[in-house]
CSV table of C-alpha atoms and ligand atoms in Angstrom, one decimal:
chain,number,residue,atom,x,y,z
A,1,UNK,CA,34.1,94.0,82.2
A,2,UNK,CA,34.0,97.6,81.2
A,3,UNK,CA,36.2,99.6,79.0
A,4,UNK,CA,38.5,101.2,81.8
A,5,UNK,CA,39.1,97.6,83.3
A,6,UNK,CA,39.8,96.4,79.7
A,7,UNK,CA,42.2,99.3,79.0
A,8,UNK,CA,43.9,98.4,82.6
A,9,UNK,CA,44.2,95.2,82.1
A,10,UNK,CA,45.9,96.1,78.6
A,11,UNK,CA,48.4,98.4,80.1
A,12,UNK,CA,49.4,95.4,82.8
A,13,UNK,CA,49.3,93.0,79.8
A,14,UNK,CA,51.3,94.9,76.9
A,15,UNK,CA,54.5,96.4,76.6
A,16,UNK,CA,54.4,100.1,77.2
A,17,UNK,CA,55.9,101.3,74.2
A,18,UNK,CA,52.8,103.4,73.0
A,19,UNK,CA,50.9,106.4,75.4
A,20,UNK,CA,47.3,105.5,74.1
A,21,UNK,CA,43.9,107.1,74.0
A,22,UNK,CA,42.0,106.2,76.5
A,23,UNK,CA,39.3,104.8,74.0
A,24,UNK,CA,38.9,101.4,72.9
A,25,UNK,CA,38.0,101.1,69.2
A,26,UNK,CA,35.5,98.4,68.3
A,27,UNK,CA,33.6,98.5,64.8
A,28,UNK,CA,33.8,101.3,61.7
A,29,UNK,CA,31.6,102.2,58.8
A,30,UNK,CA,32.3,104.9,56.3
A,31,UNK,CA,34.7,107.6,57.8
A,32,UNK,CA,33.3,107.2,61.2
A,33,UNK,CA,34.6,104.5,64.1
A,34,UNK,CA,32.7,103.8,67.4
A,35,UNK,CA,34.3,102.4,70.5
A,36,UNK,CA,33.2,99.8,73.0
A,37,UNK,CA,30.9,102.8,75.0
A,38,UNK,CA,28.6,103.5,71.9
A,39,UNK,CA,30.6,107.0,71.3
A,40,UNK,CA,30.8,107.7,67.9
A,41,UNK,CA,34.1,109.3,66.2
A,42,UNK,CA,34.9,111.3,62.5
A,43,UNK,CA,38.1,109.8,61.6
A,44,UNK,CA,41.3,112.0,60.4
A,45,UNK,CA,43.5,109.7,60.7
A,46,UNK,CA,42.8,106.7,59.0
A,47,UNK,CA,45.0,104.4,61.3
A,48,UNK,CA,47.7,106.5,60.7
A,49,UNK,CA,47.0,106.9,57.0
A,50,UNK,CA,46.0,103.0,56.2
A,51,UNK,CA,42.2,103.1,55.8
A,52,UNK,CA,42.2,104.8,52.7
A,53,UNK,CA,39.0,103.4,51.9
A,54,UNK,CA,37.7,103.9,54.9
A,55,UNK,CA,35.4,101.1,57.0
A,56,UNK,CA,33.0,98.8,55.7
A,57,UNK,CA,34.2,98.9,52.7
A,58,UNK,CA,31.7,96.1,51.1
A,59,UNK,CA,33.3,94.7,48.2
A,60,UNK,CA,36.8,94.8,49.8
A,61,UNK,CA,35.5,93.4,52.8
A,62,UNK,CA,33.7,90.6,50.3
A,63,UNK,CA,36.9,90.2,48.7
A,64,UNK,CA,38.8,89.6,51.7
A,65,UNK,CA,36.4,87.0,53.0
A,66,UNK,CA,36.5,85.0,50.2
A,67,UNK,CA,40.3,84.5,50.2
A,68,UNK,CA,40.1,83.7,53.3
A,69,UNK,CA,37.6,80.8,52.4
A,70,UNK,CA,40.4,80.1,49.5
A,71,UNK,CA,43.5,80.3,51.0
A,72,UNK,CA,45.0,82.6,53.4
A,73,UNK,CA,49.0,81.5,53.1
A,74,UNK,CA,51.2,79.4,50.6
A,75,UNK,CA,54.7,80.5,51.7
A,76,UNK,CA,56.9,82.0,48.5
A,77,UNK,CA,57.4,78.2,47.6
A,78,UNK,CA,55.1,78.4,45.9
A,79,UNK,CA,52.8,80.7,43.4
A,80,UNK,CA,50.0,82.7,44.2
A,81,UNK,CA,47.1,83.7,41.6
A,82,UNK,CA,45.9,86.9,43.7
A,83,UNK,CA,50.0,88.5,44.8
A,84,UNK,CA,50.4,87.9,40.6
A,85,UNK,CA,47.5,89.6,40.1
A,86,UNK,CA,48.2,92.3,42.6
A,87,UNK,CA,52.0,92.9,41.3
A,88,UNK,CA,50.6,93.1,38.2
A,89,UNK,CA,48.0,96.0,38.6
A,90,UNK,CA,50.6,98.2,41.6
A,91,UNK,CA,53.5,97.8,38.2
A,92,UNK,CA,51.2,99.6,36.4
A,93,UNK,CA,50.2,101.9,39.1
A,94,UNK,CA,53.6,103.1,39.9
A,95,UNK,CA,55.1,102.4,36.7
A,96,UNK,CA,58.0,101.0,38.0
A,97,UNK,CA,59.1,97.2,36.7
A,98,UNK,CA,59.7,94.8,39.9
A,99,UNK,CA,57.9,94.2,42.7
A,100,UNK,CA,58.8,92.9,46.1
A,101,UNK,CA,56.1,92.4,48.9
A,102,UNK,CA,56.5,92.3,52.8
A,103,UNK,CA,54.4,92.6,55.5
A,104,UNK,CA,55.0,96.0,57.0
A,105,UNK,CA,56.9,99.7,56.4
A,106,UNK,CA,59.9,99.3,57.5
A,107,UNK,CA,60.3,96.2,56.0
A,108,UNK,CA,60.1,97.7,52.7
A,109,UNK,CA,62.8,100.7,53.7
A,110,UNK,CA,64.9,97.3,54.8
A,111,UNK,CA,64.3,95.8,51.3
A,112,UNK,CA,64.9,98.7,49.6
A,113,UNK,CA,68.4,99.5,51.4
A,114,UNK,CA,69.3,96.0,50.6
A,115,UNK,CA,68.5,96.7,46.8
A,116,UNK,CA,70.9,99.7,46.6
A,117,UNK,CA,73.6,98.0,48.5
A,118,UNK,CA,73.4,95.1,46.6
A,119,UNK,CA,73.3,97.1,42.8
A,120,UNK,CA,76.6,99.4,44.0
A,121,UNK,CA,78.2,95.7,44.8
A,122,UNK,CA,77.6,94.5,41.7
A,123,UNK,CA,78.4,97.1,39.9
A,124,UNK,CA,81.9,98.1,41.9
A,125,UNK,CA,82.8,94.4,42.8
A,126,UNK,CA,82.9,95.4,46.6
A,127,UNK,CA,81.3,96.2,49.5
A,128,UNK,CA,81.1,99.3,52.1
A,129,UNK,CA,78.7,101.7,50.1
A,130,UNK,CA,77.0,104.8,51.8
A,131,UNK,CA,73.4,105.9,51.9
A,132,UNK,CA,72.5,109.5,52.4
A,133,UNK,CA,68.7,110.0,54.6
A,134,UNK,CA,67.5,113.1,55.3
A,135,UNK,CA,67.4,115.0,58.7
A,136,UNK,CA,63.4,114.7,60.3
A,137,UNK,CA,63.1,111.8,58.2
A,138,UNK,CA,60.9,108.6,59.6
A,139,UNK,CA,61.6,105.0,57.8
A,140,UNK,CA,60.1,102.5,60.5
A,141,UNK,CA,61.8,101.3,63.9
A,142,UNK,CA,63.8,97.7,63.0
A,143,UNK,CA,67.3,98.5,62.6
A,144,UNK,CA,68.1,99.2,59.3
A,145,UNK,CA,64.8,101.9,59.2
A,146,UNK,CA,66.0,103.1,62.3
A,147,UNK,CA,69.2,103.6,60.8
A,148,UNK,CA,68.4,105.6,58.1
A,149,UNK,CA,65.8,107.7,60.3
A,150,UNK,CA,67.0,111.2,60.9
A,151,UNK,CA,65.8,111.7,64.7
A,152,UNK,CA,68.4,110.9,67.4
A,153,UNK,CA,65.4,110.8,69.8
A,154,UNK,CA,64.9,107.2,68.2
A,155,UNK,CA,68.3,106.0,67.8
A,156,UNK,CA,70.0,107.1,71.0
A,157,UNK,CA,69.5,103.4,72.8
A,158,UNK,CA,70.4,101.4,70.0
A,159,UNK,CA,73.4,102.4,69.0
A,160,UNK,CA,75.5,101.8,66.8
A,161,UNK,CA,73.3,100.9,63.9
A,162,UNK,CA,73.9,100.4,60.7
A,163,UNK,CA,77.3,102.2,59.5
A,164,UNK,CA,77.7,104.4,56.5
A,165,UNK,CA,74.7,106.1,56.7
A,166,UNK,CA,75.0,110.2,56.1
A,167,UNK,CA,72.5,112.9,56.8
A,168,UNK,CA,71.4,115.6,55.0
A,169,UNK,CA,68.8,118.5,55.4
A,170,UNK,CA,65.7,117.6,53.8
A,171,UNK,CA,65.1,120.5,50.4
A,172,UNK,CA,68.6,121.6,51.3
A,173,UNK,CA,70.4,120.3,47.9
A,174,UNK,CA,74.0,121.9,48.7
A,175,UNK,CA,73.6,119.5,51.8
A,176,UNK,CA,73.0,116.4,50.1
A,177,UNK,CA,75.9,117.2,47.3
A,178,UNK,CA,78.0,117.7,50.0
A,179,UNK,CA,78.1,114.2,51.5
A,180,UNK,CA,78.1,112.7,47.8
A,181,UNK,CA,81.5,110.7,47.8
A,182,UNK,CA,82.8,107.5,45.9
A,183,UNK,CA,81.1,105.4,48.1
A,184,UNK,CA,77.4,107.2,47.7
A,185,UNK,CA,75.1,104.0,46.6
A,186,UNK,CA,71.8,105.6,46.8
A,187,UNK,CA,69.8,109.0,48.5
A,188,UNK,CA,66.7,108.0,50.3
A,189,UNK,CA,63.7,110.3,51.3
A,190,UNK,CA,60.1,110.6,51.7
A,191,UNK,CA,58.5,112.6,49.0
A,192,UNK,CA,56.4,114.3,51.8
A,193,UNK,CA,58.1,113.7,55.4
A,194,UNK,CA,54.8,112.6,57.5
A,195,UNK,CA,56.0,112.2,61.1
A,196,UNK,CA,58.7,114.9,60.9
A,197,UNK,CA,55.9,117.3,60.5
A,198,UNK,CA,54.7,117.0,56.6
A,199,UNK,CA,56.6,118.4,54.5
A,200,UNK,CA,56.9,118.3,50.7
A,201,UNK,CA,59.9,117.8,49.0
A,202,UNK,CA,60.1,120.8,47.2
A,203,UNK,CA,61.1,120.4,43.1
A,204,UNK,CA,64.2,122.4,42.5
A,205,UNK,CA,65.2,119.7,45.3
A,206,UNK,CA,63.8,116.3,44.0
A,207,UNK,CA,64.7,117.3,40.7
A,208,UNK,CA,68.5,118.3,41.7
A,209,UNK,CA,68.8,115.0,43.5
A,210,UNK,CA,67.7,113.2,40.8
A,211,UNK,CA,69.9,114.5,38.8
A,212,UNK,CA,73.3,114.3,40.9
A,213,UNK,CA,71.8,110.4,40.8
A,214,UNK,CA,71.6,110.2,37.2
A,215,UNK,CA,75.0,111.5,37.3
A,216,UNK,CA,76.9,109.7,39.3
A,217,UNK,CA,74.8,106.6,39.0
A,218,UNK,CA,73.1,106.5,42.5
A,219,UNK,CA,70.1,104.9,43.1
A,220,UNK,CA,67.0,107.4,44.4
A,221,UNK,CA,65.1,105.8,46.9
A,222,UNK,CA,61.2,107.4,47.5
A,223,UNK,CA,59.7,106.3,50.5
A,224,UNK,CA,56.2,106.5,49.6
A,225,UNK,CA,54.8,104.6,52.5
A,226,UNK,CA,52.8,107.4,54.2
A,227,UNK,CA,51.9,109.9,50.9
A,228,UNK,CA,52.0,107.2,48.2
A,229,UNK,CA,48.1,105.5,47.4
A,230,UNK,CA,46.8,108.1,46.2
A,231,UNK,CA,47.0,110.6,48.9
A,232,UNK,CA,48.8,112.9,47.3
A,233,UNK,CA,46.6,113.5,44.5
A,234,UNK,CA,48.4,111.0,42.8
A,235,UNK,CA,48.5,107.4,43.2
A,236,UNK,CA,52.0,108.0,44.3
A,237,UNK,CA,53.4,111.5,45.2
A,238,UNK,CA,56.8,111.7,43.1
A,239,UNK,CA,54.4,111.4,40.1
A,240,UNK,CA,53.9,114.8,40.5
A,241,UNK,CA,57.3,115.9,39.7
A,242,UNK,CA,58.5,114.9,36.7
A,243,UNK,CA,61.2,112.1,38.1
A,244,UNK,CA,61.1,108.9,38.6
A,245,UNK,CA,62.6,106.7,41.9
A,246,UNK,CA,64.8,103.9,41.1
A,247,UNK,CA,63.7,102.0,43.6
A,248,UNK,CA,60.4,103.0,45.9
A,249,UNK,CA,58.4,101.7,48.6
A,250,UNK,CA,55.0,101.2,49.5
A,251,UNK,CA,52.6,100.1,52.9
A,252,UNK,CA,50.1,101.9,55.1
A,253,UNK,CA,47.3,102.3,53.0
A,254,UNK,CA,48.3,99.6,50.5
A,255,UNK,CA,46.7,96.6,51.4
A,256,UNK,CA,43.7,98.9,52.8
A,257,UNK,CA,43.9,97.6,56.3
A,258,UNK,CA,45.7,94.4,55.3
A,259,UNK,CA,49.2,94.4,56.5
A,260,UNK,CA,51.1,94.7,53.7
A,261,UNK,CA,54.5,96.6,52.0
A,262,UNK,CA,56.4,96.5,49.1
A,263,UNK,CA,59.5,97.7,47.4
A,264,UNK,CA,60.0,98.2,43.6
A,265,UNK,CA,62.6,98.9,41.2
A,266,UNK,CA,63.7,98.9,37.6
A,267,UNK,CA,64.7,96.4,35.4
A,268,UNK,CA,67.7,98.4,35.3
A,269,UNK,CA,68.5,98.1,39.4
A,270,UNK,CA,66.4,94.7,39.3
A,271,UNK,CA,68.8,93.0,37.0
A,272,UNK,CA,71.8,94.1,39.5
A,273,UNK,CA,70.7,93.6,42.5
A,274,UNK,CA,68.9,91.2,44.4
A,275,UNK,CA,68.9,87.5,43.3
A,276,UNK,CA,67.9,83.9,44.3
A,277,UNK,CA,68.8,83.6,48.2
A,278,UNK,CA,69.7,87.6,49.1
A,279,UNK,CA,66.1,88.1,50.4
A,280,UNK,CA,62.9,86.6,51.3
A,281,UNK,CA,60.5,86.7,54.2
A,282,UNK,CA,57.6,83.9,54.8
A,283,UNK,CA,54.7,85.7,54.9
A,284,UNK,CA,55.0,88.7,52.5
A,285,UNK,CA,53.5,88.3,49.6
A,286,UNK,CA,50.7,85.7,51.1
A,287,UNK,CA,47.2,85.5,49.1
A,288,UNK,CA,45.2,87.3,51.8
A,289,UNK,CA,47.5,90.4,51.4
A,290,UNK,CA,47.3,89.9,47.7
A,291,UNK,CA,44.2,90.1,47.7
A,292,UNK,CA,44.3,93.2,49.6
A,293,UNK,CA,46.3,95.1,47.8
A,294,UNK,CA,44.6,94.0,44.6
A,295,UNK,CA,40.9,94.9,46.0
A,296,UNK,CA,42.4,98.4,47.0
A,297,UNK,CA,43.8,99.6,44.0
A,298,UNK,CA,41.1,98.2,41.6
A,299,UNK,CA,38.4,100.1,43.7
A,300,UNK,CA,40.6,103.3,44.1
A,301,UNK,CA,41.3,103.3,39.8
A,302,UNK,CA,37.2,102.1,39.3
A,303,UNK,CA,36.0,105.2,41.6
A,304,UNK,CA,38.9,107.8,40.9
A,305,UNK,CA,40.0,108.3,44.0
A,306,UNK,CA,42.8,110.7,42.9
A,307,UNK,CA,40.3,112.9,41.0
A,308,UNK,CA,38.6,113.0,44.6
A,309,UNK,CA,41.5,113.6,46.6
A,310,UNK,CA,42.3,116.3,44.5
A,311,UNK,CA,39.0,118.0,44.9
A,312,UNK,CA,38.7,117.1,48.4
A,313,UNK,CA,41.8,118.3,49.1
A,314,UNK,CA,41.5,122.3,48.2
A,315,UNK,CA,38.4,122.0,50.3
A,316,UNK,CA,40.4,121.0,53.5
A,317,UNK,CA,43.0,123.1,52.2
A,318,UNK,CA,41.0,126.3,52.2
A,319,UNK,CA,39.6,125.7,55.4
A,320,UNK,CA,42.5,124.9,57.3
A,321,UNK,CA,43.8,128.4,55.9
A,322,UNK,CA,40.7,130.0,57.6
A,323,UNK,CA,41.8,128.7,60.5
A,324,UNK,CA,45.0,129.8,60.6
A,325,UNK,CA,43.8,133.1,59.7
A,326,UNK,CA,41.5,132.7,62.6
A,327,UNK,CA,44.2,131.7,65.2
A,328,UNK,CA,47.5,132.9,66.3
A,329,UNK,CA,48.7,129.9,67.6
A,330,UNK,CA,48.8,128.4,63.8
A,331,UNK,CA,51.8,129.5,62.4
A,332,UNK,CA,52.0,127.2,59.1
A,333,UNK,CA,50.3,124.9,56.8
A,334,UNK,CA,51.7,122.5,54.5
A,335,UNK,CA,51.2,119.3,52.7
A,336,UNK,CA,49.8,117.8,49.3
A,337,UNK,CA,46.2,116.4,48.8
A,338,UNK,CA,45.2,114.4,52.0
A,339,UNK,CA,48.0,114.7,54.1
A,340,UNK,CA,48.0,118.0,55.5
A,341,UNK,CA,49.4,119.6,58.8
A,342,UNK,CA,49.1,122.5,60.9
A,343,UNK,CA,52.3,124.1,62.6
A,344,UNK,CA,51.2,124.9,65.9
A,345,UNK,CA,52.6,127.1,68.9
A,346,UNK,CA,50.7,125.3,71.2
A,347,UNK,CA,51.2,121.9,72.4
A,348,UNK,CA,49.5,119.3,69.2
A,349,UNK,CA,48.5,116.6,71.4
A,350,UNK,CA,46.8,119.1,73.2
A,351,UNK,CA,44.3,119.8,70.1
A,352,UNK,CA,44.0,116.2,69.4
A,353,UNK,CA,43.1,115.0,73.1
A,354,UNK,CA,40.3,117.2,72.9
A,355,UNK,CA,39.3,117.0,69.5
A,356,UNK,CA,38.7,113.3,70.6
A,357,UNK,CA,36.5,114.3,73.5
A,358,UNK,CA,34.4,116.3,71.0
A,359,UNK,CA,34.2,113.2,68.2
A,360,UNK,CA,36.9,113.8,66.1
A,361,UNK,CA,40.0,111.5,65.7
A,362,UNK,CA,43.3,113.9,64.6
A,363,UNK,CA,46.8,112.8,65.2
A,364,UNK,CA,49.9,114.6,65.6
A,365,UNK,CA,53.3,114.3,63.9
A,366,UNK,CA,56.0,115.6,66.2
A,367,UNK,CA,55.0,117.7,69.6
A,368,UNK,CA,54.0,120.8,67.3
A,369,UNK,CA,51.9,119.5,63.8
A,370,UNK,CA,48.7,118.5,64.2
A,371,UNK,CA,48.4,116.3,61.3
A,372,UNK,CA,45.6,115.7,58.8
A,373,UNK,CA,45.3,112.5,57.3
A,374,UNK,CA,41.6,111.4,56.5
A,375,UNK,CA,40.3,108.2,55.0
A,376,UNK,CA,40.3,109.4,51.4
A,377,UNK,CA,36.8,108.7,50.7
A,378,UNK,CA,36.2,111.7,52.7
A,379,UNK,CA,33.2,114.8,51.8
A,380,UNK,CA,32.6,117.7,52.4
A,381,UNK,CA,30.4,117.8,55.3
A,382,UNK,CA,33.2,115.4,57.0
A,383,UNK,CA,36.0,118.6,56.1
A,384,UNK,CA,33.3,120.9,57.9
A,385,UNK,CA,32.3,118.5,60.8
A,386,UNK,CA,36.3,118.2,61.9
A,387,UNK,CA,36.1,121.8,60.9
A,388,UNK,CA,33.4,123.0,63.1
A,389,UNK,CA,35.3,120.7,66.4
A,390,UNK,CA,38.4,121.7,65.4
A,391,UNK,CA,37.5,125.9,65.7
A,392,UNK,CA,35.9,125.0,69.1
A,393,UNK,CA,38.3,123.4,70.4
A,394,UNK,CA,41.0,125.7,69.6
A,395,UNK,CA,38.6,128.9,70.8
A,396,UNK,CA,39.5,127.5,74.4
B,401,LIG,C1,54.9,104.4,58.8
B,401,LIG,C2,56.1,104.6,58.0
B,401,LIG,C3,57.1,103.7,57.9
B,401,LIG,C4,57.1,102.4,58.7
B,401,LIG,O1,56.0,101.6,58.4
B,401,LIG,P1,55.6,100.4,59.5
B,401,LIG,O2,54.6,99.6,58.7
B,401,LIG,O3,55.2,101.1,60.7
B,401,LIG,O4,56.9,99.6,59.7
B,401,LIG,C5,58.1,104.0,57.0
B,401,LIG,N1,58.2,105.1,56.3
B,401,LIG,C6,57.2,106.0,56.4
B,401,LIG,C7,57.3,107.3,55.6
B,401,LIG,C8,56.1,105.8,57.3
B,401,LIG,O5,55.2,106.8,57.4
């Protein structure tokens, strides 16, 4: 069968809740993918910002197989030798003190907002606390995410969700002061906002909203899922700004291609919030994504990868501002390190559909970002490869 009859058959066999590229993916190594066809492909988008390490990664590949030779699952029965290991080395990573693993995103927002509600009922002896998201903001699609994800487009059908949840404009801190009330149990953002179009908090922001937390004792909750692993810069973006979450989460590029979340706290939340029977899931937490995660971070600390990103990073950097200089229909730039995006006046998926056709892999956030999210092992000659496509492909 050939790849069209494989792709039809797909699109009588599987939901239709993703429009896909009309390529089928079959086998990676370095930064580059190849589908079933033999066409080769320069990947900026890491599987929307999981394969950090990019493919073929040999001794996380090695380290994968032999877990799975040991032991793949125990259930949370039991204990685990590589999840200790693993919770042990992201601790020190983050510097926060507990550590919860699931097995996607959104679980992790879900975790997280059970945390916060679960800290403001301890402390106040009640229920019926509010959490205030962010306009643009994207958490994951189960309820409770999709709850606290600013984009009506998403929540329309599915109404009502979760109650009590208040939104503000992202970097707008009169806005988020303004729906602070009694009830307020925690503020929850993405330090950079990926799929509404990557932006950065800004610092007079994060730092006010931590503040008016520390004040009023509400918990700050970073969704670090997309920017957090070292794409940033730093292994996870907040660290940049002087603050520190109470509670944060974690996925995408955590387990390296593994799927794998988490959600962490302080002592200081853990010892009010979540105890023996208020949460658990079967698989999260299993010794194959332990593994994972562990083999990721130790090879991203051995080989610096935020020293790279950081390099790497003004390098894509300054020659996405050439191209903006170059082109009229890029009206902004923004981001942090290796997530990057291109305000565009022209239709994004546009760009990307025939990026793709020329050998380049680029994704879009929104209908007007094209977005920039490499593998982080990237070089150089990958930044002027996508480069050199990208200018063609935008001359027309
Ligand atoms: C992708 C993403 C999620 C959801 O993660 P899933 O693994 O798809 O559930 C949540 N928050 C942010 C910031 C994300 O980018």
């Amino acid at each position: 069968m050939n790849s069209i009859a494989y792709m039809e058959q797909a699109d009588r066999d599987l939901l239709h809740t993703y429009n896909r590229y009309g390529i089928i993916l079959n086998d990676g190594g370095g930064v580059y993918l190849y589908d079933t066809d033999g066409n080769k492909y320069l990947d900026f988008a890491a599987g929307i910002g999981v394969c950090a390490l990019g493919y073929g990664n040999k001794e996380y590949n090695q380290a994968l197989k032999d877990q799975i030779d040991a032991l793949i699952h125990t259930s949370n029965l039991y204990y685990n030798l590589p999840v200790i290991k693993a919770a042990e080395r992201l601790k020190k990573a983050s510097g926060m003190d507990r550590v919860f693993f699931t097995n996607s995103g959104a679980e992790a927002v879900e975790g997280a907002i059970k945390a916060a509600k679960k800290y403001a009922y301890t402390r106040d002896g009640h229920a019926g606390h509010e959490i205030i998201a962010m306009n643009h903001s994207f958490h994951g699609r189960s309820l409770g995410a999709l709850s606290v994800t600013g984009n009506p487009h998403y929540q329309e059908a599915f109404a009502p969700l979760l109650e009590g949840i208040r939104f503000a404009g992202f970097n707008q801190l009169d806005s988020v002061e303004a729906l602070v009330n009694d009830k307020t149990c925690a503020v929850l953002f993405e330090t950079i906002q990926g799929e509404g179009g990557i932006y950065p908090a800004e610092k007079e922001f994060m730092e006010g909203v931590a503040k008016l937390c520390r004040e009023r004792d509400i918990l700050l909750i970073l969704d670090e899922i997309q920017c957090g692993m070292g794409r940033s810069g730093s292994m996870f973006a907040w660290q940049q700004y002087g603050i520190k979450p109470d509670i944060m989460t974690a996925a995408k590029a955590l387990g390296g291609g593994v799927p794998v979340g988490a959600f962490l706290m302080t002592e200081r939340v853990a010892k009010r919030s979540l105890a023996p029977g208020d949460h658990g899931t079967t698989y999260g937490g299993n010794p194959l994504a332990g593994a994972a995660v562990l083999k990721t971070l130790e090879l991203m600390e051995r080989d610096c990868i935020t020293d790279h990103v950081q390099e790497i990073s003004k390098y894509l950097w300054a020659a996405l501002e050439k191209l903006k200089e170059k082109y009229d229909c890029i009206t902004d730039h923004r981001g942090m390190g290796l997530i990057q995006g291109l305000q565009m006046t022209v239709p994004a998926g546009e760009i990307s559909k025939r990026a793709l056709k020329e050998g380049v892999l680029l994704i879009t956030a929104g209908s007007d970002v094209l977005r920039f999210l490499p593998p982080l092992v990237i070089e150089e000659k990958h930044v002027d490869e996508m480069i050199s496509v990208l200018d063609r492909v935008l001359e027309g």
